[in-house]
Structures are given as structure tokens and as C-alpha cells.
PDB file of C-alpha atoms and ligand atoms in Angstrom:
ATOM      1  CA  UNK A1129       0.025  -0.245  -0.227  1.00 47.00           C
ATOM      2  CA  UNK A1130       1.246   3.242  -0.466  1.00 51.00           C
ATOM      3  CA  UNK A1131       3.315   2.720  -3.280  1.00 68.00           C
ATOM      4  CA  UNK A1132       1.936   3.577  -6.540  1.00 81.00           C
ATOM      5  CA  UNK A1133       2.349   0.949  -9.151  1.00 93.00           C
ATOM      6  CA  UNK A1134       1.572   0.787 -12.992  1.00 97.00           C
ATOM      7  CA  UNK A1135      -2.086   0.182 -12.653  1.00 98.00           C
ATOM      8  CA  UNK A1136      -2.474   3.260 -10.543  1.00 97.00           C
ATOM      9  CA  UNK A1137      -1.030   5.500 -13.074  1.00 97.00           C
ATOM     10  CA  UNK A1138      -3.243   4.169 -15.505  1.00 98.00           C
ATOM     11  CA  UNK A1139      -6.467   4.541 -13.263  1.00 98.00           C
ATOM     12  CA  UNK A1140      -5.442   8.219 -13.076  1.00 97.00           C
ATOM     13  CA  UNK A1141      -4.458   8.863 -16.481  1.00 97.00           C
ATOM     14  CA  UNK A1142      -7.686   7.007 -17.854  1.00 98.00           C
ATOM     15  CA  UNK A1143     -10.063   8.050 -15.180  1.00 98.00           C
ATOM     16  CA  UNK A1144     -12.697   9.325 -17.518  1.00 98.00           C
ATOM     17  CA  UNK A1145     -13.067   5.659 -19.481  1.00 98.00           C
ATOM     18  CA  UNK A1146     -12.536   4.169 -16.219  1.00 98.00           C
ATOM     19  CA  UNK A1147     -15.576   6.127 -14.826  1.00 98.00           C
ATOM     20  CA  UNK A1148     -17.772   5.426 -17.961  1.00 98.00           C
ATOM     21  CA  UNK A1149     -17.575   1.855 -16.932  1.00 98.00           C
ATOM     22  CA  UNK A1150     -17.644   2.138 -13.365  1.00 98.00           C
ATOM     23  CA  UNK A1151     -20.155   4.889 -13.216  1.00 98.00           C
ATOM     24  CA  UNK A1152     -22.497   3.943 -16.096  1.00 97.00           C
ATOM     25  CA  UNK A1153     -25.856   5.540 -16.361  1.00 96.00           C
ATOM     26  CA  UNK A1154     -27.234   2.004 -15.850  1.00 96.00           C
ATOM     27  CA  UNK A1155     -25.291   1.723 -12.439  1.00 97.00           C
ATOM     28  CA  UNK A1156     -26.246   4.891 -11.420  1.00 97.00           C
ATOM     29  CA  UNK A1157     -29.852   4.052 -12.067  1.00 97.00           C
ATOM     30  CA  UNK A1158     -29.690   1.021  -9.954  1.00 97.00           C
ATOM     31  CA  UNK A1159     -28.098   3.202  -7.328  1.00 98.00           C
ATOM     32  CA  UNK A1160     -30.739   5.540  -7.476  1.00 97.00           C
ATOM     33  CA  UNK A1161     -33.688   2.973  -7.719  1.00 97.00           C
ATOM     34  CA  UNK A1162     -34.986   4.159 -11.057  1.00 96.00           C
ATOM     35  CA  UNK A1163     -33.751   1.455 -12.940  1.00 96.00           C
ATOM     36  CA  UNK A1164     -36.279  -0.092 -15.639  1.00 94.00           C
ATOM     37  CA  UNK A1165     -36.577  -3.774 -14.406  1.00 93.00           C
ATOM     38  CA  UNK A1166     -36.760  -4.740 -18.080  1.00 94.00           C
ATOM     39  CA  UNK A1167     -32.959  -3.617 -18.521  1.00 95.00           C
ATOM     40  CA  UNK A1168     -32.229  -5.482 -15.498  1.00 96.00           C
ATOM     41  CA  UNK A1169     -33.342  -8.962 -16.714  1.00 96.00           C
ATOM     42  CA  UNK A1170     -31.856  -8.252 -20.289  1.00 95.00           C
ATOM     43  CA  UNK A1171     -28.518  -7.534 -18.621  1.00 97.00           C
ATOM     44  CA  UNK A1172     -28.900 -10.643 -16.428  1.00 97.00           C
ATOM     45  CA  UNK A1173     -29.369 -12.899 -19.255  1.00 97.00           C
ATOM     46  CA  UNK A1174     -26.625 -11.473 -21.197  1.00 97.00           C
ATOM     47  CA  UNK A1175     -24.343 -11.189 -18.325  1.00 98.00           C
ATOM     48  CA  UNK A1176     -25.141 -15.053 -17.649  1.00 98.00           C
ATOM     49  CA  UNK A1177     -23.788 -16.080 -21.326  1.00 98.00           C
ATOM     50  CA  UNK A1178     -20.956 -13.784 -20.393  1.00 98.00           C
ATOM     51  CA  UNK A1179     -19.942 -15.275 -17.432  1.00 98.00           C
ATOM     52  CA  UNK A1180     -20.166 -18.782 -18.930  1.00 98.00           C
ATOM     53  CA  UNK A1181     -17.435 -17.383 -21.543  1.00 98.00           C
ATOM     54  CA  UNK A1182     -15.479 -16.354 -18.515  1.00 98.00           C
ATOM     55  CA  UNK A1183     -14.767 -19.885 -17.558  1.00 98.00           C
ATOM     56  CA  UNK A1184     -12.540 -21.053 -20.439  1.00 98.00           C
ATOM     57  CA  UNK A1185     -10.688 -17.327 -20.362  1.00 98.00           C
ATOM     58  CA  UNK A1186      -9.822 -17.703 -16.837  1.00 98.00           C
ATOM     59  CA  UNK A1187      -8.579 -21.407 -17.408  1.00 98.00           C
ATOM     60  CA  UNK A1188      -6.333 -20.098 -19.913  1.00 98.00           C
ATOM     61  CA  UNK A1189      -5.267 -17.495 -17.709  1.00 98.00           C
ATOM     62  CA  UNK A1190      -4.749 -20.231 -15.040  1.00 97.00           C
ATOM     63  CA  UNK A1191      -2.579 -22.261 -17.766  1.00 96.00           C
ATOM     64  CA  UNK A1192      -0.323 -19.501 -18.504  1.00 96.00           C
ATOM     65  CA  UNK A1193       0.258 -18.731 -14.987  1.00 95.00           C
ATOM     66  CA  UNK A1194       1.591 -22.407 -14.437  1.00 93.00           C
ATOM     67  CA  UNK A1195       3.658 -22.069 -17.313  1.00 92.00           C
ATOM     68  CA  UNK A1196       5.233 -18.742 -17.180  1.00 80.00           C
ATOM     69  CA  UNK A1197       4.563 -17.010 -14.109  1.00 64.00           C
ATOM     70  CA  UNK A1198       7.590 -16.603 -11.896  1.00 73.00           C
ATOM     71  CA  UNK A1199       5.605 -16.969  -8.776  1.00 68.00           C
ATOM     72  CA  UNK A1200       3.496 -19.741 -10.115  1.00 65.00           C
ATOM     73  CA  UNK A1201       2.612 -21.098  -6.890  1.00 77.00           C
ATOM     74  CA  UNK A1202       0.535 -18.218  -5.619  1.00 90.00           C
ATOM     75  CA  UNK A1203      -0.455 -17.211  -8.711  1.00 95.00           C
ATOM     76  CA  UNK A1204      -2.101 -20.268  -9.384  1.00 95.00           C
ATOM     77  CA  UNK A1205      -3.710 -20.326  -6.411  1.00 95.00           C
ATOM     78  CA  UNK A1206      -5.277 -16.910  -6.677  1.00 97.00           C
ATOM     79  CA  UNK A1207      -6.541 -17.800 -10.407  1.00 97.00           C
ATOM     80  CA  UNK A1208      -7.641 -21.285  -9.503  1.00 97.00           C
ATOM     81  CA  UNK A1209     -10.200 -19.321  -6.660  1.00 97.00           C
ATOM     82  CA  UNK A1210     -11.551 -17.583  -9.293  1.00 98.00           C
ATOM     83  CA  UNK A1211     -12.181 -20.087 -11.731  1.00 98.00           C
ATOM     84  CA  UNK A1212     -13.612 -22.079  -8.780  1.00 97.00           C
ATOM     85  CA  UNK A1213     -16.103 -19.387  -7.998  1.00 97.00           C
ATOM     86  CA  UNK A1214     -17.235 -19.477 -11.164  1.00 97.00           C
ATOM     87  CA  UNK A1215     -19.385 -22.426 -10.582  1.00 97.00           C
ATOM     88  CA  UNK A1216     -21.259 -20.945  -7.818  1.00 96.00           C
ATOM     89  CA  UNK A1217     -21.640 -17.700  -9.786  1.00 97.00           C
ATOM     90  CA  UNK A1218     -23.539 -19.574 -12.910  1.00 98.00           C
ATOM     91  CA  UNK A1219     -25.761 -21.486 -10.252  1.00 98.00           C
ATOM     92  CA  UNK A1220     -26.602 -17.716  -8.947  1.00 98.00           C
ATOM     93  CA  UNK A1221     -27.424 -16.881 -12.428  1.00 98.00           C
ATOM     94  CA  UNK A1222     -29.657 -19.964 -13.153  1.00 98.00           C
ATOM     95  CA  UNK A1223     -31.236 -19.296  -9.842  1.00 97.00           C
ATOM     96  CA  UNK A1224     -31.555 -15.492 -10.333  1.00 97.00           C
ATOM     97  CA  UNK A1225     -33.384 -16.112 -13.720  1.00 97.00           C
ATOM     98  CA  UNK A1226     -35.712 -18.225 -12.721  1.00 97.00           C
ATOM     99  CA  UNK A1227     -37.118 -15.772 -10.067  1.00 96.00           C
ATOM    100  CA  UNK A1228     -37.127 -12.969 -12.377  1.00 96.00           C
ATOM    101  CA  UNK A1229     -38.990 -15.108 -15.108  1.00 95.00           C
ATOM    102  CA  UNK A1230     -35.925 -15.093 -17.245  1.00 96.00           C
ATOM    103  CA  UNK A1231     -35.394 -18.083 -19.759  1.00 96.00           C
ATOM    104  CA  UNK A1232     -31.643 -18.430 -19.871  1.00 96.00           C
ATOM    105  CA  UNK A1233     -32.045 -21.624 -22.350  1.00 93.00           C
ATOM    106  CA  UNK A1234     -33.864 -18.818 -24.719  1.00 88.00           C
ATOM    107  CA  UNK A1235     -31.495 -16.115 -24.620  1.00 94.00           C
ATOM    108  CA  UNK A1236     -29.585 -14.922 -27.584  1.00 95.00           C
ATOM    109  CA  UNK A1237     -26.234 -13.019 -27.646  1.00 97.00           C
ATOM    110  CA  UNK A1238     -26.756  -9.356 -28.446  1.00 97.00           C
ATOM    111  CA  UNK A1239     -24.188  -7.524 -30.057  1.00 97.00           C
ATOM    112  CA  UNK A1240     -22.241  -6.273 -27.388  1.00 98.00           C
ATOM    113  CA  UNK A1241     -22.023  -9.398 -25.717  1.00 98.00           C
ATOM    114  CA  UNK A1242     -20.789 -11.534 -28.689  1.00 98.00           C
ATOM    115  CA  UNK A1243     -18.126  -8.825 -29.365  1.00 98.00           C
ATOM    116  CA  UNK A1244     -16.831  -9.202 -25.825  1.00 98.00           C
ATOM    117  CA  UNK A1245     -16.903 -13.172 -25.632  1.00 98.00           C
ATOM    118  CA  UNK A1246     -14.789 -12.803 -29.069  1.00 98.00           C
ATOM    119  CA  UNK A1247     -12.712 -10.445 -27.361  1.00 98.00           C
ATOM    120  CA  UNK A1248     -11.941 -12.908 -24.438  1.00 98.00           C
ATOM    121  CA  UNK A1249     -11.325 -15.790 -26.973  1.00 98.00           C
ATOM    122  CA  UNK A1250      -8.630 -13.850 -28.612  1.00 98.00           C
ATOM    123  CA  UNK A1251      -7.060 -13.304 -25.720  1.00 98.00           C
ATOM    124  CA  UNK A1252      -7.021 -16.922 -25.006  1.00 98.00           C
ATOM    125  CA  UNK A1253      -4.609 -17.368 -27.601  1.00 98.00           C
ATOM    126  CA  UNK A1254      -1.218 -19.411 -26.408  1.00 96.00           C
ATOM    127  CA  UNK A1255       0.830 -16.310 -28.163  1.00 97.00           C
ATOM    128  CA  UNK A1256      -0.819 -14.128 -25.765  1.00 98.00           C
ATOM    129  CA  UNK A1257       1.410 -13.441 -22.917  1.00 97.00           C
ATOM    130  CA  UNK A1258       0.193 -13.707 -19.087  1.00 96.00           C
ATOM    131  CA  UNK A1259       1.210 -10.337 -18.309  1.00 97.00           C
ATOM    132  CA  UNK A1260      -1.548  -9.328 -21.145  1.00 98.00           C
ATOM    133  CA  UNK A1261      -4.032 -11.715 -19.609  1.00 98.00           C
ATOM    134  CA  UNK A1262      -3.986 -11.143 -15.662  1.00 98.00           C
ATOM    135  CA  UNK A1263      -4.259  -7.280 -16.586  1.00 98.00           C
ATOM    136  CA  UNK A1264      -7.240  -7.843 -18.842  1.00 98.00           C
ATOM    137  CA  UNK A1265      -8.998 -10.382 -15.985  1.00 98.00           C
ATOM    138  CA  UNK A1266      -7.996  -7.756 -13.436  1.00 98.00           C
ATOM    139  CA  UNK A1267      -9.697  -5.083 -15.288  1.00 98.00           C
ATOM    140  CA  UNK A1268     -13.081  -7.063 -16.008  1.00 98.00           C
ATOM    141  CA  UNK A1269     -13.576  -8.323 -12.310  1.00 98.00           C
ATOM    142  CA  UNK A1270     -12.672  -4.608 -11.180  1.00 98.00           C
ATOM    143  CA  UNK A1271     -15.252  -3.005 -13.093  1.00 98.00           C
ATOM    144  CA  UNK A1272     -17.899  -4.882 -11.521  1.00 98.00           C
ATOM    145  CA  UNK A1273     -16.453  -4.826  -8.093  1.00 98.00           C
ATOM    146  CA  UNK A1274     -16.299  -0.843  -8.341  1.00 98.00           C
ATOM    147  CA  UNK A1275     -19.503  -0.276 -10.040  1.00 98.00           C
ATOM    148  CA  UNK A1276     -21.641  -2.557  -7.587  1.00 98.00           C
ATOM    149  CA  UNK A1277     -19.761  -1.216  -4.536  1.00 98.00           C
ATOM    150  CA  UNK A1278     -20.648   2.144  -5.690  1.00 98.00           C
ATOM    151  CA  UNK A1279     -24.414   0.951  -5.499  1.00 98.00           C
ATOM    152  CA  UNK A1280     -24.141  -0.898  -1.891  1.00 98.00           C
ATOM    153  CA  UNK A1281     -22.976   2.856  -0.280  1.00 97.00           C
ATOM    154  CA  UNK A1282     -24.513   4.291   2.695  1.00 96.00           C
ATOM    155  CA  UNK A1283     -26.638   6.668   0.904  1.00 97.00           C
ATOM    156  CA  UNK A1284     -27.677   4.621  -2.028  1.00 97.00           C
ATOM    157  CA  UNK A1285     -31.324   3.849  -2.848  1.00 97.00           C
ATOM    158  CA  UNK A1286     -30.516   0.285  -4.830  1.00 97.00           C
ATOM    159  CA  UNK A1287     -34.041  -0.923  -4.631  1.00 97.00           C
ATOM    160  CA  UNK A1288     -34.172  -4.150  -1.859  1.00 97.00           C
ATOM    161  CA  UNK A1289     -34.417  -6.875  -5.028  1.00 96.00           C
ATOM    162  CA  UNK A1290     -31.316  -5.763  -6.530  1.00 97.00           C
ATOM    163  CA  UNK A1291     -29.051  -5.620  -3.333  1.00 97.00           C
ATOM    164  CA  UNK A1292     -27.964  -9.325  -3.551  1.00 96.00           C
ATOM    165  CA  UNK A1293     -26.664  -8.827  -7.173  1.00 97.00           C
ATOM    166  CA  UNK A1294     -24.906  -5.969  -5.974  1.00 98.00           C
ATOM    167  CA  UNK A1295     -23.160  -7.990  -2.922  1.00 98.00           C
ATOM    168  CA  UNK A1296     -22.131 -10.532  -5.197  1.00 97.00           C
ATOM    169  CA  UNK A1297     -19.708  -8.139  -6.439  1.00 98.00           C
ATOM    170  CA  UNK A1298     -19.465  -5.266  -4.004  1.00 98.00           C
ATOM    171  CA  UNK A1299     -18.733  -7.520  -0.905  1.00 98.00           C
ATOM    172  CA  UNK A1300     -15.347  -7.196   0.471  1.00 98.00           C
ATOM    173  CA  UNK A1301     -13.786 -10.699   0.187  1.00 98.00           C
ATOM    174  CA  UNK A1302     -14.456  -9.351  -3.835  1.00 98.00           C
ATOM    175  CA  UNK A1303     -12.762  -6.750  -3.154  1.00 98.00           C
ATOM    176  CA  UNK A1304      -9.415  -8.644  -1.642  1.00 98.00           C
ATOM    177  CA  UNK A1305      -9.698 -10.827  -4.808  1.00 98.00           C
ATOM    178  CA  UNK A1306      -9.449  -7.869  -7.374  1.00 98.00           C
ATOM    179  CA  UNK A1307      -6.740  -6.738  -5.084  1.00 97.00           C
ATOM    180  CA  UNK A1308      -4.930  -9.859  -5.198  1.00 97.00           C
ATOM    181  CA  UNK A1309      -5.270  -9.543  -9.317  1.00 98.00           C
ATOM    182  CA  UNK A1310      -4.232  -6.206  -9.213  1.00 98.00           C
ATOM    183  CA  UNK A1311      -0.807  -7.196  -7.206  1.00 96.00           C
ATOM    184  CA  UNK A1312      -0.164 -10.441  -9.821  1.00 95.00           C
ATOM    185  CA  UNK A1313      -0.529  -7.715 -13.028  1.00 97.00           C
ATOM    186  CA  UNK A1314       1.459  -4.864 -11.333  1.00 96.00           C
ATOM    187  CA  UNK A1315       4.566  -7.404 -10.377  1.00 95.00           C
ATOM    188  CA  UNK A1316       4.530  -8.358 -14.049  1.00 95.00           C
ATOM    189  CA  UNK A1317       4.114  -4.968 -15.472  1.00 97.00           C
ATOM    190  CA  UNK A1318       6.629  -3.604 -13.255  1.00 95.00           C
ATOM    191  CA  UNK A1319       9.310  -5.908 -15.018  1.00 91.00           C
ATOM    192  CA  UNK A1320       8.033  -6.336 -18.356  1.00 93.00           C
ATOM    193  CA  UNK A1321       9.165  -4.757 -21.973  1.00 96.00           C
ATOM    194  CA  UNK A1322       7.893  -1.122 -22.806  1.00 96.00           C
ATOM    195  CA  UNK A1323       6.505  -2.740 -25.973  1.00 97.00           C
ATOM    196  CA  UNK A1324       4.312  -5.137 -23.611  1.00 97.00           C
ATOM    197  CA  UNK A1325       3.775  -2.626 -21.276  1.00 98.00           C
ATOM    198  CA  UNK A1326       1.915  -0.254 -24.389  1.00 98.00           C
ATOM    199  CA  UNK A1327       0.056  -3.974 -25.443  1.00 98.00           C
ATOM    200  CA  UNK A1328      -1.312  -4.243 -21.760  1.00 98.00           C
ATOM    201  CA  UNK A1329      -2.326  -0.546 -21.287  1.00 98.00           C
ATOM    202  CA  UNK A1330      -4.121  -1.106 -24.771  1.00 98.00           C
ATOM    203  CA  UNK A1331      -5.863  -4.106 -23.500  1.00 98.00           C
ATOM    204  CA  UNK A1332      -7.165  -2.331 -20.414  1.00 98.00           C
ATOM    205  CA  UNK A1333      -8.932   0.391 -22.350  1.00 98.00           C
ATOM    206  CA  UNK A1334     -10.133  -2.595 -24.339  1.00 98.00           C
ATOM    207  CA  UNK A1335     -11.605  -4.098 -21.589  1.00 98.00           C
ATOM    208  CA  UNK A1336     -13.308  -0.705 -20.447  1.00 98.00           C
ATOM    209  CA  UNK A1337     -14.532   0.148 -23.572  1.00 98.00           C
ATOM    210  CA  UNK A1338     -16.553  -3.543 -23.726  1.00 98.00           C
ATOM    211  CA  UNK A1339     -17.942  -2.860 -20.498  1.00 98.00           C
ATOM    212  CA  UNK A1340     -19.232   0.424 -21.419  1.00 98.00           C
ATOM    213  CA  UNK A1341     -21.019  -1.343 -24.272  1.00 97.00           C
ATOM    214  CA  UNK A1342     -22.470  -3.968 -22.391  1.00 98.00           C
ATOM    215  CA  UNK A1343     -24.067  -1.506 -20.196  1.00 97.00           C
ATOM    216  CA  UNK A1344     -25.303   0.579 -23.141  1.00 96.00           C
ATOM    217  CA  UNK A1345     -26.543  -2.879 -24.495  1.00 94.00           C
ATOM    218  CA  UNK A1346     -28.475  -3.883 -21.116  1.00 93.00           C
ATOM    219  CA  UNK A1347     -29.670  -0.090 -20.539  1.00 89.00           C
ATOM    220  CA  UNK A1348     -30.774  -0.606 -24.391  1.00 77.00           C
ATOM    221  CA  UNK A1349     -29.172   2.697 -25.326  1.00 51.00           C
ATOM    222  CA  UNK A1350     -27.266   0.695 -27.770  1.00 41.00           C
TER     223      UNK A1350
HETATM  224  C1  HMH B2889     -19.564  -7.682 -18.620  1.00 56.96           C
HETATM  225  N1  HMH B2889     -17.693  -7.426 -16.958  1.00 56.96           N
HETATM  226  C2  HMH B2889     -19.064  -8.101 -17.411  1.00 56.96           C
HETATM  227  N2  HMH B2889     -19.610  -9.314 -16.822  1.00 56.96           N
HETATM  228  C3  HMH B2889     -19.141  -9.640 -15.402  1.00 56.96           C
HETATM  229  N3  HMH B2889     -19.993 -10.568 -14.726  1.00 56.96           N
HETATM  230  C4  HMH B2889     -17.986  -9.231 -14.919  1.00 56.96           C
HETATM  231  C5  HMH B2889     -17.563  -8.159 -15.694  1.00 56.96           C
HETATM  232  C6  HMH B2889     -17.409  -9.964 -13.478  1.00 56.96           C
HETATM  233  O1  HMH B2889     -16.877 -11.337 -13.463  1.00 56.96           O
END
């Protein structure tokens, strides 16, 4: 703590893009209670598709950690715990969908979901370095962690029926998990080549863009 890593420098430099992803109108509408429930249902179904696509992506990050991390024991453990928790997350989506009357078997991917899933697939290729994929993984998780934590602040008016969703990504344990991913990414970024650093920063920005498109699609402002 206290020491400013590469990721903190990026967050400062790209604060507007980061805020576009973490303080999107859709998140603000959850936080102030004005959300249209049909937008929430759209998000739920599309995010279920996204989270399923996240499984092989996180598995690919795990393999890269195993193969070429300089500290692979702890890196593998951290990534494995994230992979394992996706199983519970998928069950949560199935349960939540049934509570809201959303038929997951009939969900078709919207453009933003398909684009984001294809981006994940491109990152799964073996030639994509661990530094790049762990940076993307951290960015993907921290956007939700930050956005949903915002909906749980004391002055938030998040509707009671959406509190549990916000808790999923806004809880302290998930916050700690994102910190662990950030530490791994920072450690790798500190010692990678300038060329890789430029690529990693661009990957971070692409995650933010996909996140904004994903919220836009859910809010039907696409
Ligand atoms: C679109 N981004 C999207 N969905 C998620 N579930 C996360 C990030 C976090 O896992």
C-alpha cells in the first residue's frame, strides 16, 4: 500500500474511461432506484452468457500462470479460486433468472455480448502473454467490483430486490480478490518490456470499452 504501481498510474491517466465503465448510467440507475427492471433482466441474461464465456478465459489465464509466471505457486492459487467461484456464480445466475422469470435457454447473445466474448477468445490464444491476460482479467473483475460497491454505499437507494446482485460483486471478499489480481498484474507489468507495457495498457482500455458497450446494450441505449 502507498506505493504507486503501474495500474494506479493508468487509472489516473484513464479516469474518464474508467468512470464511464464503473459509473455508467445503468449503474447510477440501480443506485438511485430508477432502474427499469426490463433492463436488469436483459443484463441478467446477457451476463449469464458472458460469465459462461469467462470460464475458459480464466482457465487460459491459469494455464499461462502455471507455464510462465515467476511466482506461479501463489498466482495459480489466486486464479484457481476465481475459476472455482465461477461455478457458484453460474448457479446464482440460473437461480436469479428463474426468480425473475428469465428463460436462460432462450437467450441469444446481443452484439455487445458477442463482441466481448470474441475479445475474450482472442485473449485465450497461447501467443497472448500472461501479463496481458492477467491485466485483462483484473480489469474485467474490478469494473464490476467498483460499480456494484458504489450501489451499496450508505446513501445509495438501490432497490431491495437488487441488493443481492450488488453484494455478489460489491462484497469485501471480492474486493480483496481484485486486489490480489491487481498485485499479480502490477508485479508482472513492473518488469515487462516497454512493448508489452503498451500492449497491456491498450488491453486495459479495450476491456473498459467493452464494459461500456455491455452496459449500453443492457440499458438499451445501444
Ligand atoms: C460484462 N464484466 C461483465 N460481466 C461480469 N460478470 C464481470 C465483468 C465480472 O465478472
